[in-house]
Amino acid sequence: MLWYKSWLELRFRLFWLLFLLLALACFLVVWSQELASGNWEAAQMFGLEPGKLGAAGLPAEQVVALASGLFVLALILAPVGALMLAGSGMNTQTNYGMTPGFHGSMLYTLSLPVTRRQLLWTRAALGGLCYLAFVLLCLAFLLGFYRLSGISLSWSTILAFLPGLLVGSLFYYSLAVFLSAVFDEFWSSMIGFFLVGLLGGYSIASGATTMEITSLMRGVSLLRGQEWPYLAAALWIAAAIVLILAASWWVERREI
Amino acid sequence: MQGELAVEIRGLRKSFGQYHALCGLDLSVPKGSICGFLGRNGAGKTTTFKVLLGAIRADAGQARVFGLSCSERWESLEIRRRTGFVSEQKCLYPYMTVEEVLRFTRPFFPHWDLELEKSYLERFEIDSKLKIPKLSKGYLTKLNLVLALCRRADLLLLDEPTEGLDPAVVEDVLQALVNVNAEFGTTIFFSSHQLHEIEQIADRVVIIDGGRTLLEDSLDDLRAAYRRLNFVFDENPRQAESRLRCYGPLLCEGRSVSLLVKADWEAAAAEARALGARLLDAQPVSLKEIFLRSLKGK
């Protein structure tokens, strides 16, 4: 029944994410007008050079559409989705009220015949499944929207960007699980948003270098016609594994 | 001997930074007994419960429940399978309704009694569709008790189980505890500041303070050991006071003297008579007086 508890904890947070999806839709509506006017200069904002938009072997408008959509996905939707859906199972979460302090029901949870690892892994797994569904939904939404706008992106084109997006999402989710294991709801959210802002800001300021995470998620290397960043992906996967293991270690050691 | 004990604690120590919550606690709770756990605020009662549940690890010493170690992961899991717990705060999940909490908890306990659950929900007038945050403190306490009682546990650890309840419901709850003990042999280890409740149902008492046990005995033996002796002196008893103080706490009002004595009350009465007192009576002592005397004696 840990799955049941995890679902009850998660369900209202999924509604918040639908609002985020709505925000994506609004951005895309506004942005599609820019694309329709052939505003390739704006591609610089997404780490691309207007003069080299064809490097990926795609038409310029598809490149800019992908760059912009994945930009929003990588910098906002995926990280925020991770922060909202991750949980450690031990700390009770409210309906994203960002409540400070640990809820007293944590002692009730620990009085039940479950191990702390069961609590963590069940909650993290269900949150992870919901998160994966959310990321894929966002990607499908992006594809659907651009197709409706007349930009003919194919599934195979989109799927080429999926591995990078998933690796980055895995990292953000692991980070969110770790934060929720260590801190209360308020501080795990605050620190999480701070780190997300830091990583996103660095990505924009640095001009989207190959190794940093949002470049990986946005598929900047692919859009620039460069080789897929295997080393970067391996490092971020390793970081994700370390964070999850650290979360597991922390919940075992934690005293209340 | 170990097999006859539901709870056994030896030399338990636990510190939180500079604060020493438990300082070599020793206590035993026999199987099938109802044991009252008394102490001032901050004495270490809740910390003791948390150690027994495996929620925190002791720094030193041993804590066992049914012979199983509270500090070993898998044994602690087995302990919690056989234990029902009500915390002092009584907090439950704010995103669940009453029915959802019950539905979540039931599968953990194969012997869960659905009939008993239904009867308690009716008796305590708990609406199963209500969300947890909508429950008053009293109803939250009642729900916690339902969650503990229906799992047919071998041991109930209850931290202030009747706090916030009206007298009629307190009576119901105490009766339910006595019934579950009599019918199923469930061991009950509960803390309460309502000493009359402990006197009403407990057959054993443990008093702790500063993380150490001050007193541990059966309630009947405690009552037999303590007496309040009331004397009257013909003259000012000032001289007699200093001689009688060695037997226990003394209260003087004019020529009347009241002395709380443990064990050797007959010797105290004989000495008081030798000093010119007339013994009025030797009354049994309430648990409250024993508790206060234990704290002063420390």
Coordinates of C-alpha atoms in Angstrom, one line a residue:
Chain A
M1 CA 0.0 0.0 0.0
L2 CA 3.0 2.3 -0.2
W3 CA 2.1 2.8 -3.8
Y4 CA -1.3 3.9 -2.7
K5 CA 0.1 6.5 -0.2
S6 CA 2.6 7.7 -2.8
W7 CA -0.2 8.2 -5.3
L8 CA -2.4 10.1 -2.8
E9 CA 0.6 12.3 -2.1
L10 CA 1.3 12.9 -5.8
R11 CA -2.0 13.3 -7.4
F12 CA -2.7 17.0 -6.7
R13 CA 0.8 18.0 -7.8
L14 CA 0.0 16.6 -11.2
F15 CA -2.6 19.3 -11.5
W16 CA 0.0 21.9 -10.9
L17 CA 2.0 20.5 -13.7
L18 CA -0.9 20.8 -16.1
F19 CA -0.8 24.6 -15.4
L20 CA 2.9 24.5 -16.4
L21 CA 2.0 22.8 -19.6
L22 CA -0.5 25.6 -20.2
A23 CA 2.4 28.1 -19.7
L24 CA 4.3 26.2 -22.4
A25 CA 1.4 26.4 -24.7
C26 CA 1.2 30.2 -24.2
F27 CA 4.9 30.5 -24.9
L28 CA 4.6 28.5 -28.0
V29 CA 1.7 30.5 -29.3
V30 CA 3.7 33.7 -29.0
W31 CA 6.9 32.2 -30.3
S32 CA 5.3 30.6 -33.3
Q33 CA 4.5 34.1 -34.5
E34 CA 8.2 34.9 -34.3
L35 CA 9.1 31.8 -36.3
A36 CA 6.5 32.7 -38.9
S37 CA 8.2 36.0 -39.5
G38 CA 11.6 34.2 -40.0
N39 CA 13.2 35.8 -36.9
W40 CA 16.4 33.7 -37.0
E41 CA 18.4 36.3 -34.9
A42 CA 16.5 35.1 -31.9
A43 CA 18.1 31.7 -32.3
Q44 CA 21.2 33.2 -30.6
M45 CA 19.2 33.1 -27.4
F46 CA 19.0 29.4 -27.7
G47 CA 22.7 28.9 -28.2
L48 CA 22.6 28.7 -32.0
E49 CA 24.3 30.9 -34.7
P50 CA 21.8 32.3 -37.2
G51 CA 24.2 31.8 -40.0
K52 CA 24.7 28.0 -39.3
L53 CA 21.1 26.9 -38.7
G54 CA 21.3 24.2 -41.3
A55 CA 24.1 22.3 -39.6
A56 CA 21.8 19.6 -38.3
G57 CA 20.5 18.9 -41.8
L58 CA 17.1 20.4 -41.0
P59 CA 15.4 23.5 -42.3
A60 CA 16.0 26.6 -40.3
E61 CA 12.5 26.9 -39.0
Q62 CA 12.6 23.4 -37.7
V63 CA 15.9 24.0 -36.0
V64 CA 14.7 27.2 -34.3
A65 CA 11.4 25.5 -33.3
L66 CA 13.2 22.6 -31.7
A67 CA 15.7 24.9 -30.0
S68 CA 13.0 27.1 -28.5
G69 CA 10.7 24.3 -27.4
L70 CA 13.5 22.3 -25.9
F71 CA 14.8 25.4 -24.2
V72 CA 11.6 25.8 -22.3
L73 CA 11.4 22.1 -21.6
A74 CA 15.0 21.9 -20.4
L75 CA 15.2 25.1 -18.4
I76 CA 11.7 25.2 -16.9
L77 CA 9.4 22.3 -17.4
A78 CA 11.6 19.3 -16.7
P79 CA 13.4 20.8 -13.6
V80 CA 10.2 22.2 -12.1
G81 CA 8.4 18.9 -12.9
A82 CA 11.1 17.0 -11.1
L83 CA 11.0 19.3 -8.0
M84 CA 7.2 18.9 -7.8
L85 CA 7.0 15.1 -8.4
A86 CA 10.0 13.8 -6.4
G87 CA 9.6 12.6 -2.8
S88 CA 11.5 10.5 -0.3
G89 CA 8.5 8.6 1.1
M90 CA 9.6 9.2 4.7
N91 CA 8.8 13.0 4.8
T92 CA 5.2 13.6 4.4
Q93 CA 4.5 16.1 1.6
T94 CA 1.5 18.4 1.5
N95 CA -0.3 19.5 -1.7
Y96 CA 2.8 21.5 -2.6
G97 CA 2.1 24.0 0.1
M98 CA 5.8 24.3 0.7
T99 CA 5.3 23.8 4.4
P100 CA 8.3 24.4 6.6
G101 CA 9.3 21.8 9.1
F102 CA 8.8 18.1 9.0
H103 CA 5.2 16.9 9.4
G104 CA 4.5 14.8 12.5
S105 CA 2.9 12.0 10.5
M106 CA 6.5 11.0 9.6
L107 CA 6.6 9.2 13.0
Y108 CA 3.4 7.3 12.1
T109 CA 5.0 6.2 8.8
L110 CA 8.1 5.0 10.6
S111 CA 6.0 3.1 13.2
L112 CA 4.7 0.9 10.4
P113 CA 6.4 -2.4 9.4
V114 CA 8.2 -0.9 6.4
T115 CA 11.9 -0.3 5.8
R116 CA 13.0 3.2 5.0
R117 CA 14.4 2.0 1.7
Q118 CA 11.0 0.7 0.8
L119 CA 9.5 4.1 1.5
L120 CA 12.1 5.9 -0.6
W121 CA 12.2 3.6 -3.6
T122 CA 8.4 3.2 -3.8
R123 CA 7.8 6.9 -3.7
A124 CA 10.7 7.7 -6.0
A125 CA 9.6 5.1 -8.5
L126 CA 6.0 6.3 -8.7
G127 CA 7.1 9.9 -8.8
G128 CA 9.6 8.9 -11.5
L129 CA 7.0 7.2 -13.6
C130 CA 4.7 10.2 -13.4
Y131 CA 7.7 12.4 -14.2
L132 CA 8.6 10.4 -17.2
A133 CA 5.1 10.5 -18.5
F134 CA 5.1 14.3 -18.0
V135 CA 8.3 14.8 -19.9
L136 CA 7.1 12.6 -22.8
L137 CA 3.8 14.5 -22.7
C138 CA 5.6 17.8 -23.0
L139 CA 7.6 16.5 -26.0
A140 CA 4.5 15.1 -27.7
F141 CA 2.8 18.4 -27.0
L142 CA 5.6 20.3 -28.6
L143 CA 5.5 18.1 -31.7
G144 CA 1.7 18.4 -31.9
F145 CA 1.8 22.1 -31.5
Y146 CA 4.5 22.8 -34.1
R147 CA 2.8 20.5 -36.6
L148 CA -0.5 22.4 -36.1
S149 CA 1.5 25.6 -36.7
G150 CA 2.7 24.2 -40.1
I151 CA 6.3 23.3 -39.0
S152 CA 6.6 19.7 -40.0
L153 CA 8.7 18.1 -37.4
S154 CA 8.8 14.3 -37.6
W155 CA 8.8 11.8 -34.8
S156 CA 12.2 10.5 -35.8
T157 CA 13.6 14.0 -35.6
I158 CA 12.1 14.5 -32.1
L159 CA 13.2 11.1 -30.9
A160 CA 16.8 12.0 -31.7
F161 CA 16.6 14.5 -28.9
L162 CA 15.0 12.2 -26.4
P163 CA 18.1 10.5 -25.0
G164 CA 19.6 13.9 -24.0
L165 CA 16.4 15.1 -22.5
L166 CA 15.9 11.9 -20.5
V167 CA 19.5 11.9 -19.1
G168 CA 19.1 15.5 -18.0
S169 CA 15.6 14.8 -16.5
L170 CA 17.1 11.8 -14.7
F171 CA 19.7 14.1 -13.1
Y172 CA 17.1 16.7 -12.1
Y173 CA 14.8 14.0 -10.7
S174 CA 17.6 12.4 -8.7
L175 CA 18.6 15.8 -7.3
A176 CA 15.0 16.5 -6.3
V177 CA 14.7 13.1 -4.6
F178 CA 17.9 13.8 -2.7
L179 CA 16.7 17.3 -1.6
S180 CA 13.4 15.9 -0.5
A181 CA 15.1 13.2 1.6
V182 CA 17.4 15.7 3.4
F183 CA 15.3 18.9 3.7
D184 CA 11.7 19.7 4.6
E185 CA 9.3 20.7 1.8
F186 CA 10.1 24.4 2.0
W187 CA 13.8 24.2 1.9
S188 CA 14.0 21.4 -0.6
S189 CA 11.9 23.5 -3.0
M190 CA 13.9 26.7 -2.3
I191 CA 17.2 25.0 -2.8
G192 CA 15.9 23.1 -5.8
F193 CA 14.7 26.2 -7.5
F194 CA 18.0 28.0 -6.7
L195 CA 20.0 25.2 -8.2
V196 CA 17.8 25.0 -11.3
G197 CA 18.1 28.8 -11.7
L198 CA 21.9 28.5 -11.3
L199 CA 22.3 25.7 -13.9
G200 CA 19.9 27.4 -16.3
G201 CA 21.6 30.8 -15.9
Y202 CA 25.0 29.3 -16.4
S203 CA 23.8 27.6 -19.6
I204 CA 22.6 30.9 -21.1
A205 CA 25.6 32.9 -19.9
S206 CA 28.1 30.3 -21.2
G207 CA 26.5 30.1 -24.6
A208 CA 25.5 26.5 -24.1
T209 CA 28.7 24.6 -23.8
T210 CA 28.7 20.8 -24.6
M211 CA 29.2 19.5 -21.0
E212 CA 26.6 21.4 -19.1
I213 CA 23.3 19.8 -18.5
T214 CA 20.7 22.0 -20.1
S215 CA 22.7 21.9 -23.4
L216 CA 22.5 18.2 -23.2
M217 CA 18.8 18.3 -22.6
R218 CA 18.2 20.9 -25.4
G219 CA 20.2 18.8 -27.9
V220 CA 22.4 21.8 -28.7
S221 CA 25.2 19.6 -30.1
L222 CA 22.8 17.9 -32.5
L223 CA 21.4 21.3 -33.6
R224 CA 24.9 22.5 -34.2
G225 CA 25.6 19.3 -36.3
Q226 CA 28.1 18.1 -33.7
E227 CA 28.6 14.6 -32.3
W228 CA 26.3 13.6 -29.5
P229 CA 28.0 14.3 -26.1
Y230 CA 28.5 10.8 -24.8
L231 CA 30.9 11.9 -22.1
A232 CA 28.6 14.6 -20.8
A233 CA 25.8 12.1 -20.7
A234 CA 27.8 9.5 -18.8
L235 CA 28.9 12.1 -16.2
W236 CA 25.4 13.3 -15.6
I237 CA 24.1 9.8 -15.3
A238 CA 26.8 9.0 -12.8
A239 CA 25.9 12.2 -10.9
A240 CA 22.2 11.0 -10.9
I241 CA 23.2 7.6 -9.5
V242 CA 25.3 9.2 -6.8
L243 CA 22.4 11.4 -5.7
I244 CA 19.9 8.6 -5.5
L245 CA 22.3 6.5 -3.5
A246 CA 23.0 9.4 -1.2
A247 CA 19.3 9.9 -0.7
S248 CA 19.0 6.2 0.2
W249 CA 21.9 6.4 2.6
W250 CA 20.5 9.6 4.2
V251 CA 17.0 8.1 4.9
E252 CA 18.6 5.1 6.5
R253 CA 20.7 7.3 8.8
R254 CA 18.1 9.9 9.5
E255 CA 16.7 10.4 13.0
I256 CA 13.5 12.2 13.9
Chain B
M1 CA 13.3 -14.4 31.9
Q2 CA 13.9 -12.5 28.7
G3 CA 11.1 -14.5 27.0
E4 CA 8.6 -13.3 29.6
L5 CA 9.3 -9.7 29.0
A6 CA 7.5 -7.6 26.2
V7 CA 10.0 -4.7 26.6
E8 CA 13.4 -4.8 28.2
I9 CA 15.7 -1.8 28.3
R10 CA 19.2 -1.9 29.9
G11 CA 21.5 1.0 30.2
L12 CA 20.0 3.0 27.4
R13 CA 21.6 6.3 26.5
K14 CA 20.7 8.8 23.9
S15 CA 21.9 12.4 23.3
F16 CA 20.9 15.0 20.8
G17 CA 23.9 17.2 20.6
Q18 CA 24.5 18.6 24.1
Y19 CA 21.0 17.5 25.4
H20 CA 21.1 14.1 27.1
A21 CA 17.6 12.6 26.7
L22 CA 18.3 9.1 28.1
C23 CA 21.1 8.6 30.6
G24 CA 21.3 4.9 31.3
L25 CA 17.6 4.0 31.4
D26 CA 16.6 0.5 32.7
L27 CA 13.1 -0.8 32.6
S28 CA 11.1 -4.0 32.0
V29 CA 7.5 -4.5 30.9
P30 CA 6.2 -8.0 31.5
K31 CA 4.2 -9.6 28.7
G32 CA 0.5 -9.3 29.1
S33 CA 0.8 -6.4 31.6
I34 CA -0.6 -2.9 31.4
C35 CA 2.3 -0.6 32.4
G36 CA 2.0 3.1 33.1
F37 CA 5.0 5.2 32.0
L38 CA 5.3 8.4 34.1
G39 CA 7.7 11.3 34.0
R40 CA 7.9 15.0 33.9
N41 CA 7.9 16.8 30.5
G42 CA 11.3 16.2 29.0
A43 CA 12.0 13.1 31.1
G44 CA 12.6 10.9 28.1
K45 CA 9.3 9.1 27.6
T46 CA 8.9 9.9 23.9
T47 CA 12.5 9.3 23.2
T48 CA 12.1 5.8 24.7
F49 CA 9.1 5.1 22.5
K50 CA 11.1 6.2 19.4
V51 CA 14.0 3.9 20.3
L52 CA 11.6 1.0 20.8
L53 CA 10.2 1.7 17.3
G54 CA 13.6 2.0 15.7
A55 CA 12.9 5.6 14.6
I56 CA 16.1 6.7 16.4
R57 CA 19.2 4.8 17.4
A58 CA 20.4 4.7 20.9
D59 CA 24.0 5.8 21.6
A60 CA 24.6 3.0 24.0
G61 CA 22.7 0.2 25.9
Q62 CA 20.1 -2.3 24.7
A63 CA 16.4 -2.1 24.0
R64 CA 14.5 -5.3 23.2
V65 CA 10.9 -6.0 22.3
F66 CA 9.8 -9.6 22.6
G67 CA 13.5 -10.5 22.7
L68 CA 14.1 -8.7 19.4
S69 CA 16.7 -6.0 19.2
C70 CA 15.3 -2.5 18.4
S71 CA 18.6 -1.5 16.7
E72 CA 18.7 -4.4 14.2
R73 CA 17.0 -3.5 10.9
W74 CA 15.1 -6.7 10.3
E75 CA 14.3 -7.4 13.9
S76 CA 13.0 -3.8 14.2
L77 CA 10.7 -4.5 11.2
E78 CA 9.3 -7.6 13.0
I79 CA 8.8 -5.5 16.2
R80 CA 6.7 -3.0 14.2
R81 CA 4.7 -5.8 12.7
R82 CA 3.6 -6.8 16.2
T83 CA 3.2 -3.3 17.6
G84 CA 0.6 -0.6 17.6
F85 CA 1.7 3.0 18.3
V86 CA 0.0 6.3 19.1
S87 CA 2.3 9.3 19.1
E88 CA 2.0 12.3 21.3
Q89 CA 1.3 14.6 18.4
K90 CA -1.3 12.2 16.8
C91 CA -0.4 13.6 13.3
L92 CA -1.7 11.7 10.2
Y93 CA -1.5 12.5 6.5
P94 CA -3.1 15.8 5.6
Y95 CA -3.9 14.7 2.0
M96 CA -5.9 11.6 3.1
T97 CA -9.4 11.1 4.4
V98 CA -10.2 8.8 7.4
E99 CA -11.1 6.0 5.0
E100 CA -7.9 6.4 3.0
V101 CA -5.7 6.2 6.1
L102 CA -7.5 3.0 7.2
R103 CA -7.2 1.6 3.7
F104 CA -3.5 2.4 3.6
T105 CA -2.8 0.9 7.1
R106 CA -4.8 -2.3 6.9
P107 CA -2.6 -4.3 4.5
F108 CA 0.4 -4.0 6.8
F109 CA -1.3 -6.1 9.5
P110 CA -2.7 -9.5 8.4
H111 CA -4.8 -9.8 11.6
W112 CA -6.6 -6.5 11.1
D113 CA -10.0 -6.7 12.6
L114 CA -12.6 -5.2 10.3
E115 CA -15.5 -5.7 12.6
L116 CA -13.7 -4.0 15.4
E117 CA -12.8 -1.1 13.1
K118 CA -16.4 -0.7 12.1
S119 CA -17.5 -0.8 15.8
Y120 CA -14.9 1.7 16.9
L121 CA -15.7 4.1 14.1
E122 CA -19.3 4.0 15.1
R123 CA -18.7 4.2 18.8
F124 CA -16.2 7.1 18.4
E125 CA -18.5 8.8 15.8
I126 CA -15.8 9.2 13.3
D127 CA -17.0 10.1 9.8
S128 CA -14.8 8.1 7.4
K129 CA -15.2 10.6 4.5
L130 CA -13.7 13.5 6.4
K131 CA -10.3 14.7 5.5
I132 CA -7.6 14.5 8.2
P133 CA -7.0 18.2 8.6
K134 CA -10.8 18.7 9.2
L135 CA -10.7 16.4 12.3
S136 CA -10.5 18.1 15.7
K137 CA -7.8 17.1 18.1
G138 CA -10.1 14.8 20.0
Y139 CA -11.2 13.0 16.8
L140 CA -7.7 12.7 15.6
T141 CA -6.8 11.0 18.9
K142 CA -9.7 8.6 18.5
L143 CA -8.7 7.8 15.0
N144 CA -5.1 7.1 16.1
L145 CA -6.5 4.7 18.7
V146 CA -8.6 2.9 16.1
L147 CA -5.5 2.5 13.9
A148 CA -3.6 1.0 16.9
L149 CA -6.3 -1.2 18.3
C150 CA -7.7 -2.8 15.1
R151 CA -4.3 -4.3 14.1
R152 CA -4.5 -6.8 16.9
A153 CA -1.0 -6.0 18.0
D154 CA 0.9 -7.9 20.7
L155 CA 2.2 -4.6 22.1
L156 CA 0.6 -1.2 22.2
L157 CA 2.9 1.8 22.7
L158 CA 0.8 4.7 23.6
D159 CA 2.1 8.2 24.1
E160 CA -0.6 10.3 26.0
P161 CA -3.4 8.3 24.3
T162 CA -6.3 10.1 26.0
E163 CA -5.0 13.7 25.6
G164 CA -7.8 16.0 24.3
L165 CA -10.6 13.5 24.9
D166 CA -13.7 14.2 26.9
P167 CA -14.3 12.1 30.1
A168 CA -16.9 9.9 28.5
V169 CA -14.6 8.9 25.6
V170 CA -11.7 8.5 28.0
E171 CA -13.7 6.0 29.9
D172 CA -14.5 4.2 26.6
V173 CA -10.8 4.2 25.6
L174 CA -9.6 2.9 29.0
Q175 CA -12.2 0.1 28.8
A176 CA -11.1 -0.8 25.3
L177 CA -7.5 -1.1 26.5
V178 CA -8.5 -3.3 29.4
N179 CA -10.6 -5.5 27.1
V180 CA -7.9 -5.9 24.5
N181 CA -5.5 -6.8 27.3
A182 CA -7.9 -9.3 29.0
E183 CA -9.1 -10.9 25.7
F184 CA -5.9 -11.1 23.7
G185 CA -3.2 -10.7 26.3
T186 CA -1.9 -7.5 24.5
T187 CA 0.8 -5.8 26.5
I188 CA 0.1 -2.1 26.9
F189 CA 2.9 0.4 27.7
F190 CA 1.5 3.9 27.9
S191 CA 2.5 7.3 29.1
S192 CA 0.1 9.7 30.6
H193 CA 0.0 12.8 32.7
Q194 CA -3.4 11.8 33.9
L195 CA -2.3 9.7 36.9
H196 CA -5.8 8.7 37.9
E197 CA -6.1 6.9 34.5
I198 CA -2.9 5.0 35.2
E199 CA -4.2 4.1 38.6
Q200 CA -7.4 2.9 37.0
I201 CA -6.0 0.4 34.6
A202 CA -2.3 -0.2 35.1
D203 CA -0.9 -3.1 37.0
R204 CA 2.6 -1.8 36.8
V205 CA 4.3 1.7 36.9
V206 CA 7.6 3.0 35.7
I207 CA 8.6 6.5 36.8
I208 CA 11.5 8.2 35.0
D209 CA 13.2 11.5 35.2
G210 CA 16.3 13.0 33.5
G211 CA 16.5 9.9 31.3
R212 CA 16.8 7.5 34.2
T213 CA 14.4 5.2 36.0
L214 CA 13.4 6.4 39.5
L215 CA 11.0 3.8 40.3
E216 CA 9.7 0.6 38.8
D217 CA 7.2 -1.7 40.5
S218 CA 3.7 -3.2 40.4
L219 CA 1.0 -0.7 41.4
D220 CA -0.2 -3.0 44.2
D221 CA 3.3 -3.2 45.7
L222 CA 3.7 0.5 45.4
R223 CA 0.4 1.1 47.2
A224 CA 1.3 -1.4 49.9
A225 CA 4.8 0.2 50.4
Y226 CA 3.7 3.8 50.8
R227 CA 1.6 5.2 53.6
R228 CA 0.6 8.7 54.7
L229 CA 0.8 8.9 58.5
N230 CA -1.2 11.6 60.2
F231 CA -0.2 12.6 63.7
V232 CA -1.2 15.1 66.3
F233 CA 1.3 16.4 68.9
D234 CA 0.2 17.8 72.3
E235 CA 3.0 20.4 72.0
N236 CA 4.8 22.2 69.3
P237 CA 6.3 19.4 67.1
R238 CA 9.3 21.3 65.9
Q239 CA 11.8 19.0 67.7
A240 CA 10.0 15.9 66.4
E241 CA 10.0 17.3 62.8
S242 CA 13.8 17.0 62.4
R243 CA 13.7 13.5 63.7
L244 CA 10.9 12.4 61.5
R245 CA 12.1 14.0 58.2
C246 CA 14.5 11.1 57.6
Y247 CA 11.5 8.9 56.9
G248 CA 10.1 11.0 54.1
P249 CA 8.5 14.3 53.2
L250 CA 6.7 16.0 56.1
L251 CA 3.8 18.5 56.2
C252 CA 3.2 20.5 59.3
E253 CA 0.1 22.5 60.2
G254 CA 0.2 23.7 63.8
R255 CA 0.3 20.6 65.9
S256 CA -0.7 18.3 63.1
V257 CA 2.0 16.5 61.1
S258 CA 1.5 14.5 57.9
L259 CA 4.4 12.1 56.9
L260 CA 4.7 10.2 53.6
V261 CA 6.6 7.1 54.3
K262 CA 7.8 4.2 52.2
A263 CA 8.2 0.7 53.5
D264 CA 9.2 1.3 57.2
W265 CA 6.1 3.2 58.1
E266 CA 5.6 1.2 61.3
A267 CA 9.0 2.2 62.5
A268 CA 8.1 5.8 61.7
A269 CA 4.9 5.5 63.6
A270 CA 6.7 4.0 66.6
E271 CA 9.2 6.8 66.7
A272 CA 6.5 9.5 66.3
R273 CA 4.7 7.9 69.3
A274 CA 7.9 7.9 71.3
L275 CA 8.2 11.7 70.5
G276 CA 4.8 12.2 72.0
A277 CA 2.5 12.0 68.9
R278 CA -0.8 10.4 68.7
L279 CA -1.3 8.5 65.4
L280 CA -4.6 9.4 63.8
D281 CA -4.5 7.2 60.8
A282 CA -2.3 5.6 58.2
Q283 CA -3.8 6.2 54.8
P284 CA -3.0 4.7 51.5
V285 CA -1.3 7.0 49.1
S286 CA -2.3 8.1 45.6
L287 CA 0.0 7.6 42.6
K288 CA 0.3 11.3 42.4
E289 CA 1.9 11.5 45.8
I290 CA 4.2 8.6 45.0
F291 CA 5.2 10.3 41.8
L292 CA 5.9 13.6 43.4
R293 CA 7.8 11.9 46.3
S294 CA 10.0 10.0 43.8
L295 CA 10.9 13.2 42.0
K296 CA 11.8 15.0 45.2
G297 CA 13.7 12.0 46.4
K298 CA 15.8 12.1 43.3

